[in-house]
mmCIF file of C-alpha atoms in Angstrom:
data_model
loop_
_atom_site.group_PDB
_atom_site.id
_atom_site.type_symbol
_atom_site.label_atom_id
_atom_site.label_comp_id
_atom_site.label_asym_id
_atom_site.label_seq_id
_atom_site.Cartn_x
_atom_site.Cartn_y
_atom_site.Cartn_z
ATOM 1 C CA MET A 29 190.753 0.304 -89.536
ATOM 2 C CA THR A 30 193.269 0.425 -86.788
ATOM 3 C CA THR A 31 196.928 -0.248 -87.406
ATOM 4 C CA LYS A 32 199.700 -0.352 -84.867
ATOM 5 C CA HIS A 33 202.986 1.123 -85.898
ATOM 6 C CA ALA A 34 206.495 0.814 -84.278
ATOM 7 C CA THR A 35 209.028 3.471 -85.079
ATOM 8 C CA GLY A 36 212.187 1.247 -84.249
ATOM 9 C CA ASP A 37 213.335 3.479 -81.442
ATOM 10 C CA ARG A 38 211.085 2.128 -78.790
ATOM 11 C CA ARG A 39 208.225 4.351 -79.577
ATOM 12 C CA SER A 40 204.928 3.090 -81.010
ATOM 13 C CA GLY A 41 201.597 4.473 -81.941
ATOM 14 C CA THR A 42 198.297 3.709 -83.589
ATOM 15 C CA ILE A 43 196.988 4.879 -87.003
ATOM 16 C CA ARG A 44 193.288 5.378 -87.219
ATOM 17 C CA VAL A 45 190.542 7.464 -88.597
ATOM 18 C CA LEU A 46 190.024 10.664 -86.527
ATOM 19 C CA THR A 47 186.323 11.645 -85.650
ATOM 20 C CA GLU A 48 185.011 15.387 -85.301
ATOM 21 C CA ARG A 49 185.309 15.152 -81.550
ATOM 22 C CA GLU A 50 189.056 14.756 -81.871
ATOM 23 C CA ARG A 51 189.318 18.105 -84.043
ATOM 24 C CA GLN A 52 191.493 19.490 -81.167
ATOM 25 C CA LEU A 53 193.999 16.757 -81.603
ATOM 26 C CA LEU A 54 194.427 17.498 -85.191
ATOM 27 C CA GLN A 55 194.766 21.252 -84.391
ATOM 28 C CA ASP A 56 197.468 20.790 -81.651
ATOM 29 C CA HIS A 57 199.383 18.661 -84.080
ATOM 30 C CA LEU A 58 199.323 21.357 -86.780
ATOM 31 C CA LEU A 59 200.342 23.988 -84.287
ATOM 32 C CA ARG A 60 203.308 22.031 -83.296
ATOM 33 C CA LEU A 61 204.723 21.917 -86.734
ATOM 34 C CA ASP A 62 207.790 23.823 -87.119
ATOM 35 C CA PRO A 63 208.292 26.658 -89.664
ATOM 36 C CA GLN A 64 209.642 24.574 -92.317
ATOM 37 C CA SER A 65 207.445 21.657 -91.751
ATOM 38 C CA ARG A 66 204.460 24.176 -92.126
ATOM 39 C CA ARG A 67 205.906 25.449 -95.331
ATOM 40 C CA ASP A 68 206.220 22.095 -96.861
ATOM 41 C CA ARG A 69 202.827 20.784 -95.630
ATOM 42 C CA PHE A 70 200.960 23.833 -97.060
ATOM 43 C CA ASN A 71 203.325 25.102 -99.622
ATOM 44 C CA GLY A 72 203.736 28.417 -98.152
ATOM 45 C CA VAL A 73 203.951 30.478 -94.903
ATOM 46 C CA VAL A 74 200.906 30.099 -92.570
ATOM 47 C CA GLU A 75 200.185 31.426 -89.142
ATOM 48 C CA ASP A 76 198.476 29.827 -86.026
ATOM 49 C CA GLU A 77 195.285 31.447 -86.872
ATOM 50 C CA PHE A 78 195.015 29.821 -90.370
ATOM 51 C CA LEU A 79 195.830 26.514 -88.856
ATOM 52 C CA ILE A 80 193.022 26.671 -86.277
ATOM 53 C CA LYS A 81 190.492 27.498 -89.007
ATOM 54 C CA TYR A 82 191.898 25.041 -91.172
ATOM 55 C CA SER A 83 191.679 22.151 -88.787
ATOM 56 C CA ALA A 84 188.027 23.069 -87.946
ATOM 57 C CA GLY A 85 187.065 22.372 -91.551
ATOM 58 C CA CYS A 86 188.894 19.005 -92.032
ATOM 59 C CA PHE A 87 186.056 17.070 -90.463
ATOM 60 C CA GLY A 88 183.240 18.118 -93.000
ATOM 61 C CA GLU A 89 181.587 16.015 -95.756
ATOM 62 C CA GLY A 90 184.132 14.382 -98.269
ATOM 63 C CA VAL A 91 187.043 14.499 -95.893
ATOM 64 C CA VAL A 92 188.835 11.603 -94.209
ATOM 65 C CA VAL A 93 191.485 12.372 -91.575
ATOM 66 C CA LEU A 94 193.980 9.619 -90.319
ATOM 67 C CA GLY A 95 196.170 10.434 -87.293
ATOM 68 C CA TYR A 96 199.120 8.674 -86.105
ATOM 69 C CA ILE A 97 198.503 8.649 -82.268
ATOM 70 C CA GLU A 98 201.055 8.327 -79.290
ATOM 71 C CA ASP A 99 200.036 8.661 -75.645
ATOM 72 C CA GLY A 100 196.729 10.339 -76.741
ATOM 73 C CA GLN A 101 198.194 12.907 -79.136
ATOM 74 C CA VAL A 102 198.255 13.147 -82.804
ATOM 75 C CA HIS A 103 201.879 13.390 -84.053
ATOM 76 C CA ALA A 104 201.322 12.904 -87.763
ATOM 77 C CA ALA A 105 198.327 13.051 -89.983
ATOM 78 C CA ALA A 106 197.134 12.107 -93.547
ATOM 79 C CA GLU A 107 194.040 13.742 -95.200
ATOM 80 C CA LEU A 108 191.892 12.404 -98.175
ATOM 81 C CA HIS A 109 189.846 15.196 -99.686
ATOM 82 C CA ALA A 110 186.825 14.029 -101.929
ATOM 83 C CA PRO A 111 186.902 14.780 -105.673
ATOM 84 C CA GLN A 112 184.260 17.580 -105.473
ATOM 85 C CA ARG A 113 186.767 19.573 -103.400
ATOM 86 C CA SER A 114 189.365 19.165 -106.363
ATOM 87 C CA ALA A 115 189.444 21.325 -109.399
ATOM 88 C CA ASP A 116 189.813 18.215 -111.666
ATOM 89 C CA GLU A 117 187.604 16.104 -109.669
ATOM 90 C CA THR A 118 190.453 13.834 -108.609
ATOM 91 C CA PRO A 119 190.710 13.145 -104.852
ATOM 92 C CA GLU A 120 193.641 14.840 -103.264
ATOM 93 C CA ILE A 121 195.784 13.721 -100.458
ATOM 94 C CA ALA A 122 198.159 15.609 -97.848
ATOM 95 C CA PHE A 123 200.299 14.685 -95.123
ATOM 96 C CA SER A 124 202.121 16.174 -92.000
ATOM 97 C CA VAL A 125 204.511 14.517 -89.776
ATOM 98 C CA GLU A 126 206.289 16.226 -86.790
ATOM 99 C CA ARG A 127 210.094 16.588 -87.182
ATOM 100 C CA ASP A 128 211.151 14.162 -84.478
ATOM 101 C CA LEU A 129 209.041 11.254 -86.323
ATOM 102 C CA ARG A 130 210.592 11.835 -89.647
ATOM 103 C CA ARG A 131 212.440 8.832 -91.376
ATOM 104 C CA LYS A 132 210.800 6.378 -88.929
ATOM 105 C CA GLY A 133 208.195 4.981 -91.484
ATOM 106 C CA VAL A 134 205.219 6.896 -90.008
ATOM 107 C CA GLY A 135 204.736 8.613 -93.481
ATOM 108 C CA SER A 136 204.844 5.360 -95.334
ATOM 109 C CA ALA A 137 202.406 3.789 -92.972
ATOM 110 C CA LEU A 138 200.058 6.739 -93.234
ATOM 111 C CA PHE A 139 200.407 6.440 -97.047
ATOM 112 C CA LYS A 140 199.421 2.878 -97.063
ATOM 113 C CA ALA A 141 196.430 3.433 -94.580
ATOM 114 C CA LEU A 142 195.233 6.334 -96.713
ATOM 115 C CA ILE A 143 195.252 4.139 -99.791
ATOM 116 C CA ASP A 144 193.130 1.650 -98.064
ATOM 117 C CA GLU A 145 190.546 4.238 -97.093
ATOM 118 C CA ALA A 146 190.450 5.539 -100.829
ATOM 119 C CA ARG A 147 189.778 2.085 -102.118
ATOM 120 C CA LYS A 148 187.065 1.509 -99.615
ATOM 121 C CA ALA A 149 185.498 4.542 -100.906
ATOM 122 C CA GLY A 150 185.764 3.528 -104.475
ATOM 123 C CA TYR A 151 188.304 6.102 -105.840
ATOM 124 C CA PRO A 152 190.176 4.864 -108.664
ATOM 125 C CA ARG A 153 193.117 7.585 -108.605
ATOM 126 C CA LEU A 154 194.387 10.102 -106.077
ATOM 127 C CA ARG A 155 196.082 13.278 -106.738
ATOM 128 C CA VAL A 156 199.469 14.013 -105.177
ATOM 129 C CA THR A 157 200.827 17.649 -105.164
ATOM 130 C CA THR A 158 203.959 19.209 -103.431
ATOM 131 C CA GLY A 159 206.412 21.978 -103.607
ATOM 132 C CA ALA A 160 209.423 21.441 -105.732
ATOM 133 C CA GLN A 161 211.671 21.683 -102.947
ATOM 134 C CA ASN A 162 210.102 18.888 -100.811
ATOM 135 C CA ASP A 163 212.484 16.117 -101.587
ATOM 136 C CA ALA A 164 211.125 13.708 -98.872
ATOM 137 C CA MET A 165 207.595 13.928 -100.384
ATOM 138 C CA ARG A 166 208.888 13.356 -103.921
ATOM 139 C CA GLY A 167 210.505 10.158 -102.797
ATOM 140 C CA LEU A 168 207.523 8.965 -100.936
ATOM 141 C CA ALA A 169 205.129 9.691 -103.922
ATOM 142 C CA ARG A 170 207.408 7.885 -106.310
ATOM 143 C CA LYS A 171 207.778 4.950 -103.695
ATOM 144 C CA PHE A 172 203.983 4.374 -104.202
ATOM 145 C CA GLY A 173 204.142 4.627 -107.979
ATOM 146 C CA THR A 174 203.433 8.178 -108.628
ATOM 147 C CA LYS A 175 205.033 9.896 -111.504
ATOM 148 C CA LEU A 176 205.336 13.554 -110.652
ATOM 149 C CA THR A 177 205.654 16.432 -113.181
ATOM 150 C CA PHE A 178 206.666 20.065 -112.618
ATOM 151 C CA ARG A 179 204.343 22.870 -113.568
ATOM 152 C CA HIS A 180 203.802 26.333 -112.260
ATOM 153 C CA GLY A 181 206.332 25.987 -109.487
ATOM 154 C CA GLU A 182 204.891 22.696 -108.031
ATOM 155 C CA LEU A 183 205.105 19.017 -108.558
ATOM 156 C CA SER A 184 201.887 16.893 -109.364
ATOM 157 C CA GLY A 185 201.086 13.507 -110.190
ATOM 158 C CA SER A 186 198.466 10.661 -109.589
ATOM 159 C CA ILE A 187 198.354 7.211 -108.302
ATOM 160 C CA ALA A 188 196.115 4.552 -109.832
ATOM 161 C CA LEU A 189 194.452 2.344 -107.121
ATOM 162 C CA ASP A 190 193.035 -0.386 -109.281
ATOM 163 C CA THR A 191 196.598 -1.715 -109.675
ATOM 164 C CA GLY A 192 197.654 -1.266 -106.120
ATOM 165 C CA ARG A 193 200.131 -3.732 -104.769
ATOM 166 C CA ARG A 194 198.452 -3.976 -101.150
ATOM 167 C CA PRO A 195 194.929 -5.306 -100.591
ATOM 168 C CA VAL A 196 192.379 -3.368 -98.629
ATOM 169 C CA ALA A 197 192.386 -4.526 -94.897
ATOM 170 C CA PRO A 198 188.914 -5.784 -93.591
ATOM 171 C CA ALA A 199 187.180 -3.039 -91.393
ATOM 172 C CA GLY A 200 188.149 -3.493 -87.565
ATOM 173 C CA ILE A 201 191.272 -5.610 -88.342
ATOM 174 C CA ALA A 202 194.486 -4.258 -87.018
ATOM 175 C CA MET A 203 197.608 -4.820 -89.393
ATOM 176 C CA PRO A 204 200.960 -4.244 -87.961
ATOM 177 C CA PHE A 205 203.530 -2.364 -90.010
ATOM 178 C CA ALA A 206 207.193 -3.215 -89.741
ATOM 179 C CA ALA A 207 209.472 -0.538 -88.473
ATOM 180 C CA GLY A 208 210.802 1.639 -91.202
ATOM 181 C CA GLY A 209 213.932 2.968 -90.196
ATOM 182 C CA GLY A 210 215.201 5.268 -93.107
ATOM 183 C CA MET A 211 212.025 5.450 -94.898
ATOM 184 C CA LEU A 212 211.380 8.742 -96.500
ATOM 185 C CA GLN A 213 208.941 10.762 -94.688
ATOM 186 C CA ALA A 214 206.780 13.473 -96.220
ATOM 187 C CA ILE A 215 204.927 16.613 -95.606
ATOM 188 C CA ALA A 216 203.025 17.142 -98.654
ATOM 189 C CA GLY A 217 201.498 20.513 -99.605
ATOM 190 C CA LEU A 218 198.014 20.801 -100.856
ATOM 191 C CA SER A 219 197.682 21.816 -104.584
ATOM 192 C CA LEU A 220 197.183 25.479 -105.265
ATOM 193 C CA ALA A 221 193.980 24.634 -107.178
ATOM 194 C CA PHE A 222 192.527 23.000 -103.802
ATOM 195 C CA TRP A 223 193.876 26.028 -101.802
ATOM 196 C CA THR A 224 191.473 28.088 -103.903
ATOM 197 C CA SER A 225 188.546 26.347 -102.387
ATOM 198 C CA VAL A 226 190.052 26.539 -98.946
ATOM 199 C CA LEU A 227 190.682 30.099 -99.069
ATOM 200 C CA ARG A 228 187.117 30.857 -100.204
ATOM 201 C CA LEU A 229 185.784 28.705 -97.420
ATOM 202 C CA TYR A 230 187.874 30.517 -94.601
ATOM 203 C CA GLY A 231 188.519 33.849 -95.862
ATOM 204 C CA LEU A 232 192.228 33.700 -94.923
ATOM 205 C CA ALA A 233 195.082 33.325 -97.264
ATOM 206 C CA PRO A 234 198.544 32.211 -96.445
ATOM 207 C CA THR A 235 201.628 34.063 -97.834
ATOM 208 C CA LEU A 236 202.982 31.879 -100.593
ATOM 209 C CA SER A 237 206.612 31.945 -100.974
ATOM 210 C CA GLU A 238 206.439 31.451 -104.544
ATOM 211 C CA PRO A 239 203.156 32.762 -106.238
ATOM 212 C CA ARG A 240 201.991 30.655 -108.994
ATOM 213 C CA ARG A 241 202.557 31.986 -112.391
ATOM 214 C CA LYS A 242 199.691 32.453 -114.691
ATOM 215 C CA PRO A 243 199.800 30.168 -117.678
ATOM 216 C CA HIS A 244 201.103 31.585 -121.069
#
């Protein structure tokens, strides 16, 4: 599915699934994220080396990556990770939006497109996890019907797709999104449970600002 999106400031782009041949575009996008955006996205401090290795692993089996593309560059992305990559066997989602595109409806448009992809894959629910300090992601998650709960230094919740308000678009049909000036944007962190599998895969751990506490 390809979606056109106008930001309301004379900019417009396309949202679509990225292929493995476009891995460099995702890598370049992640490397452009400012320090706070990286912290929000990954729930911790990460260096360039980690982002390069991470982006290389985003096109394996069980992962769908959507990109917001302007002038041949990815400036925002949404990831859908299959259930087998999650500790509780619920598909996990994550978002990253570059600073100059925040509050322009890009995050909401990506969220809607990702829900469509999840429905097409037959997933009944999605897991949303973010750092407690990420107010933008909290607002975006709640906008789409996610009830978040606080536990071990992070917010987590799930969204049921079988009662979604928006139908899945037929494959190959472009659906325009209205410009969303003022819409909440988000850069969601992956859950620490998912991080465990990522770190094992690449052998490179980020320095988390608030290490997760062990359950009592």
